[in-house]
């Protein structure tokens, strides 16, 4: 695969879309991000990185952290998480409360906010410190020993997080929280506030592309666990647009409201795109164009 050519094609296709969309302003710290930035990186399973644009500018990982939290929970070889969260697309916004009330506090999937809060709560119970577990994983896989939570973003999430608080209390009322709501949410808000670059995000996703094998060659997950994560990314990873992204891109993707997107090509590479401007559902406009172009030029789509 001529990855430098693929990256070049992506950067040129994205050019007219850079700056399009709206930055996520419901989290005040994300509203100050310059939307006219774009980064793209491909990390291959043999350890090479091909990239272009603003690949070294850190941004908030947001919902993409949910993939790593789930991976850590599944790495405990414990399936009880699936009593607490289901594996179906929700068809509603990522922070919706109505479905959660109707379905008695059991979230539809681990990538909408209620499901992710349950996963973080489980990771907190399993490890004693969900953020520390995530920090260790992200640092090891990216090779950046200084990768850290942005405390300003975390504070901003905490201050404006009433919707997530409502979600967590609702789940607690149905007996689906292990830790006190405030403690679990403290970990959830900080987990979403990890500051990561596009090049780092691609590297961080490689253990999924390698079917569970980490950067140091050790195994975090069984083959079946990564198959499950990939399936959930494809069906639930891009908010209420997963069908459209399967059609447009044909790769498992997880996006975040910081404008990042992580796509996995099993056995080949992990691909990260970042553009802060979002479409109305919460997916990066430029990131979507980038991944669509990547799939077309590389012909690596799985569908
Ligand atoms: N921290 C964000 C929230 O909880 C994450 C949302 C997202 O990226 O989808 O609202």
XYZ file of C-alpha atoms and ligand atoms in Angstrom:
313
model
C 0.000 0.000 0.000
C 1.359 3.427 -0.990
C 0.350 5.172 2.253
C 2.107 8.496 1.463
C -0.043 8.686 -1.694
C -3.192 7.833 0.315
C -2.405 10.573 2.866
C -1.800 13.080 0.066
C -5.165 12.240 -1.527
C -6.929 12.571 1.828
C -5.389 15.974 2.556
C -6.378 17.299 -0.832
C -9.978 15.988 -0.615
C -10.421 17.463 2.864
C -9.094 20.938 2.006
C -12.465 22.531 1.097
C -14.054 21.088 4.267
C -11.528 22.334 6.815
C -13.335 24.632 9.227
C -16.801 23.340 8.241
C -19.271 22.374 10.987
C -19.648 23.654 14.538
C -17.274 23.101 17.436
C -18.934 21.436 20.445
C -19.950 24.446 22.513
C -21.955 22.603 25.184
C -18.561 21.965 26.788
C -17.188 25.545 27.087
C -13.550 24.513 26.874
C -14.168 22.881 23.465
C -15.848 26.048 22.148
C -12.516 27.902 22.186
C -10.799 25.453 19.779
C -9.879 26.920 16.365
C -12.045 24.974 13.871
C -9.633 25.614 10.991
C -7.316 22.763 11.956
C -7.050 19.288 10.505
C -4.812 16.301 11.107
C -4.663 12.815 9.625
C -2.494 9.843 10.586
C -2.252 6.192 9.622
C -0.338 3.841 11.942
C 0.402 0.456 10.405
C 0.588 -2.804 12.338
C 4.337 -2.988 11.658
C 4.834 0.291 13.521
C 5.090 2.929 10.785
C 3.158 6.219 10.887
C 2.139 8.205 7.790
C 0.586 11.561 8.488
C -0.189 15.083 7.348
C -1.664 18.351 8.580
C -1.965 19.254 12.274
C -0.991 15.798 13.515
C 0.902 16.996 16.552
C -1.737 19.364 17.950
C -3.378 17.882 21.053
C -7.181 17.772 21.307
C -9.706 16.290 23.737
C -10.184 12.557 23.161
C -13.823 12.706 24.412
C -15.902 9.710 23.353
C -13.021 7.911 21.655
C -11.832 7.165 25.202
C -14.863 4.864 25.465
C -13.152 2.335 23.188
C -10.100 2.185 25.444
C -12.180 1.968 28.633
C -14.157 -0.925 27.168
C -10.940 -2.646 26.067
C -9.600 -2.432 29.628
C -12.813 -3.818 31.107
C -12.836 -6.689 28.609
C -9.169 -7.348 29.378
C -10.271 -8.351 32.908
C -11.747 -11.480 31.229
C -15.022 -10.762 32.961
C -18.292 -10.757 31.049
C -20.479 -9.263 33.790
C -20.333 -5.903 32.027
C -22.829 -7.337 29.511
C -25.450 -7.628 32.275
C -25.136 -3.857 32.704
C -25.036 -2.612 29.112
C -26.428 -3.956 25.841
C -24.945 -4.108 22.352
C -27.480 -2.392 20.093
C -27.417 0.972 18.309
C -29.598 3.463 20.151
C -31.057 5.464 17.266
C -31.048 8.472 19.578
C -28.554 11.119 20.680
C -25.540 10.013 22.730
C -26.836 11.799 25.828
C -30.504 10.848 25.554
C -32.406 9.998 28.745
C -35.770 8.788 27.457
C -34.643 5.398 26.169
C -32.742 4.822 29.397
C -35.872 5.395 31.486
C -37.982 3.124 29.273
C -35.306 0.414 29.305
C -34.921 0.529 33.090
C -31.422 1.912 33.396
C -29.691 -0.532 31.040
C -27.990 1.492 28.287
C -28.204 0.386 24.669
C -24.436 0.201 24.079
C -21.062 1.115 25.631
C -20.450 4.070 23.307
C -23.399 6.320 24.162
C -22.894 8.310 27.364
C -24.969 6.067 29.691
C -23.166 2.944 28.468
C -19.797 4.629 28.724
C -20.509 5.792 32.277
C -21.373 2.180 33.192
C -18.101 0.973 31.608
C -16.076 3.596 33.483
C -17.898 2.674 36.694
C -16.980 -0.980 36.058
C -13.350 -0.094 35.310
C -13.240 1.940 38.503
C -14.546 -1.068 40.467
C -12.158 -3.462 38.692
C -8.985 -1.377 39.035
C -9.626 1.167 41.819
C -8.686 4.012 39.449
C -10.182 4.119 35.957
C -8.274 7.224 34.887
C -4.943 5.777 36.017
C -5.631 2.561 34.094
C -6.481 4.526 30.955
C -3.500 6.825 31.374
C -1.149 3.839 31.641
C -2.621 2.204 28.534
C -2.561 5.385 26.423
C 0.963 6.287 27.504
C 2.290 2.804 26.744
C 0.632 2.514 23.343
C 1.486 6.046 22.140
C 4.983 6.123 23.622
C 4.178 9.544 25.124
C 5.071 9.314 28.810
C 3.571 12.773 29.370
C 0.119 12.086 27.911
C -2.293 13.560 30.456
C -5.802 14.696 31.256
C -6.350 18.375 30.402
C -7.564 19.663 33.736
C -9.226 22.738 32.185
C -11.336 20.541 29.882
C -12.164 18.201 32.782
C -13.252 21.132 34.948
C -15.388 22.447 32.085
C -17.071 19.036 31.687
C -17.674 18.796 35.420
C -19.222 22.275 35.570
C -21.594 21.709 32.652
C -22.232 17.995 33.108
C -25.781 18.036 34.480
C -27.071 15.846 31.677
C -24.464 13.185 32.410
C -25.267 13.570 36.107
C -28.956 12.968 35.330
C -28.047 9.879 33.304
C -25.891 8.472 36.100
C -28.475 9.136 38.819
C -31.175 7.540 36.684
C -29.016 4.432 36.265
C -28.242 4.484 39.970
C -31.997 4.526 40.726
C -32.254 1.274 38.758
C -29.296 -0.214 40.669
C -26.899 0.026 37.700
C -24.065 1.981 39.338
C -21.420 0.388 41.579
C -19.685 3.552 42.803
C -21.276 6.774 44.042
C -22.379 8.869 41.046
C -19.995 11.769 41.773
C -16.974 9.492 41.959
C -17.792 7.579 38.772
C -18.491 10.833 36.923
C -15.246 12.376 38.132
C -13.449 9.501 36.383
C -15.715 9.711 33.328
C -15.183 13.469 32.841
C -11.421 13.133 33.254
C -11.290 10.132 30.910
C -13.014 12.241 28.202
C -10.480 15.052 28.794
C -7.287 13.194 27.899
C -5.314 15.387 25.564
C -4.016 13.419 22.581
C -2.680 14.169 19.104
C -3.831 12.611 15.875
C -0.575 10.677 15.431
C -0.858 9.387 19.017
C -4.485 8.367 18.550
C -3.611 6.248 15.513
C -0.847 4.535 17.508
C -3.144 4.032 20.488
C -5.660 2.196 18.287
C -3.120 -0.221 16.877
C -3.660 -2.924 19.479
C -7.183 -3.298 18.119
C -5.893 -3.558 14.529
C -3.407 -6.158 15.829
C -6.268 -8.203 17.291
C -5.287 -7.488 20.889
C -1.473 -7.321 20.748
C 0.064 -4.228 22.335
C 3.012 -2.102 21.180
C 5.392 -4.090 23.407
C 4.209 -7.411 21.924
C 2.216 -8.484 24.982
C -1.448 -9.401 24.622
C -4.127 -7.141 26.149
C -7.149 -8.794 24.577
C -8.124 -12.086 23.017
C -8.924 -12.121 19.311
C -12.640 -12.414 20.130
C -12.580 -9.321 22.361
C -11.193 -7.141 19.581
C -13.722 -8.609 17.167
C -16.422 -7.507 19.608
C -14.972 -3.996 19.984
C -14.705 -3.619 16.204
C -18.320 -4.750 15.760
C -19.505 -2.203 18.338
C -17.478 0.563 16.676
C -19.081 -0.269 13.323
C -22.633 -0.423 14.683
C -22.558 2.217 17.462
C -19.352 4.263 17.071
C -20.533 7.365 15.218
C -23.546 8.437 17.283
C -26.806 8.242 15.396
C -25.001 8.094 12.040
C -23.454 4.624 12.216
C -25.483 3.387 9.247
C -24.460 6.373 7.173
C -20.796 5.939 8.096
C -20.915 2.216 7.286
C -22.264 3.259 3.883
C -19.876 6.169 3.289
C -16.664 4.757 4.782
C -17.177 1.053 5.454
C -14.843 0.883 8.440
C -15.397 0.552 12.192
C -15.057 4.076 13.614
C -15.345 5.793 16.973
C -15.742 9.540 17.025
C -15.664 12.141 19.787
C -17.073 15.646 20.162
C -13.495 16.985 20.306
C -13.529 16.333 16.537
C -11.398 13.183 16.591
C -12.214 9.975 14.740
C -10.462 6.625 15.064
C -10.982 3.960 12.407
C -9.614 0.431 12.486
C -8.616 -1.663 9.504
C -8.231 -5.081 11.148
C -4.845 -6.629 10.436
C -3.587 -3.519 8.606
C -3.683 -0.197 10.412
C -5.392 2.307 12.704
C -6.402 5.628 11.162
C -6.994 8.873 13.050
C -8.536 12.058 11.691
C -9.156 15.289 13.558
C -11.152 18.344 12.592
C -12.960 20.212 15.399
C -16.037 21.233 13.333
C -18.889 18.760 13.902
C -22.000 17.873 11.937
C -25.377 18.106 13.745
C -25.034 14.524 15.081
C -21.597 15.181 16.608
C -19.202 13.693 14.027
C -16.286 15.676 12.584
C -17.175 17.001 9.132
C -13.595 17.018 7.826
C -12.857 13.738 9.638
C -15.759 12.050 7.838
C -14.535 13.266 4.439
C -11.008 12.129 5.315
C -12.063 8.606 6.265
C -14.331 8.318 3.243
C -11.438 9.319 0.981
C -9.068 6.969 2.805
C -11.447 4.034 2.246
C -11.939 4.883 -1.421
C -8.259 5.374 -2.250
C -6.874 2.501 -0.148
C -9.725 0.102 -0.970
C -9.366 -1.189 2.597
C -13.018 -0.854 3.591
C -14.455 -3.944 5.274
C -17.921 -3.591 3.721
N -17.571 14.222 27.496
C -18.578 14.242 26.471
C -19.931 14.123 27.121
O -20.037 13.380 28.039
C -18.341 13.129 25.523
C -19.306 13.162 24.396
C -18.778 12.606 23.132
O -17.642 12.819 22.718
O -19.583 11.934 22.478
O -20.887 14.758 26.758
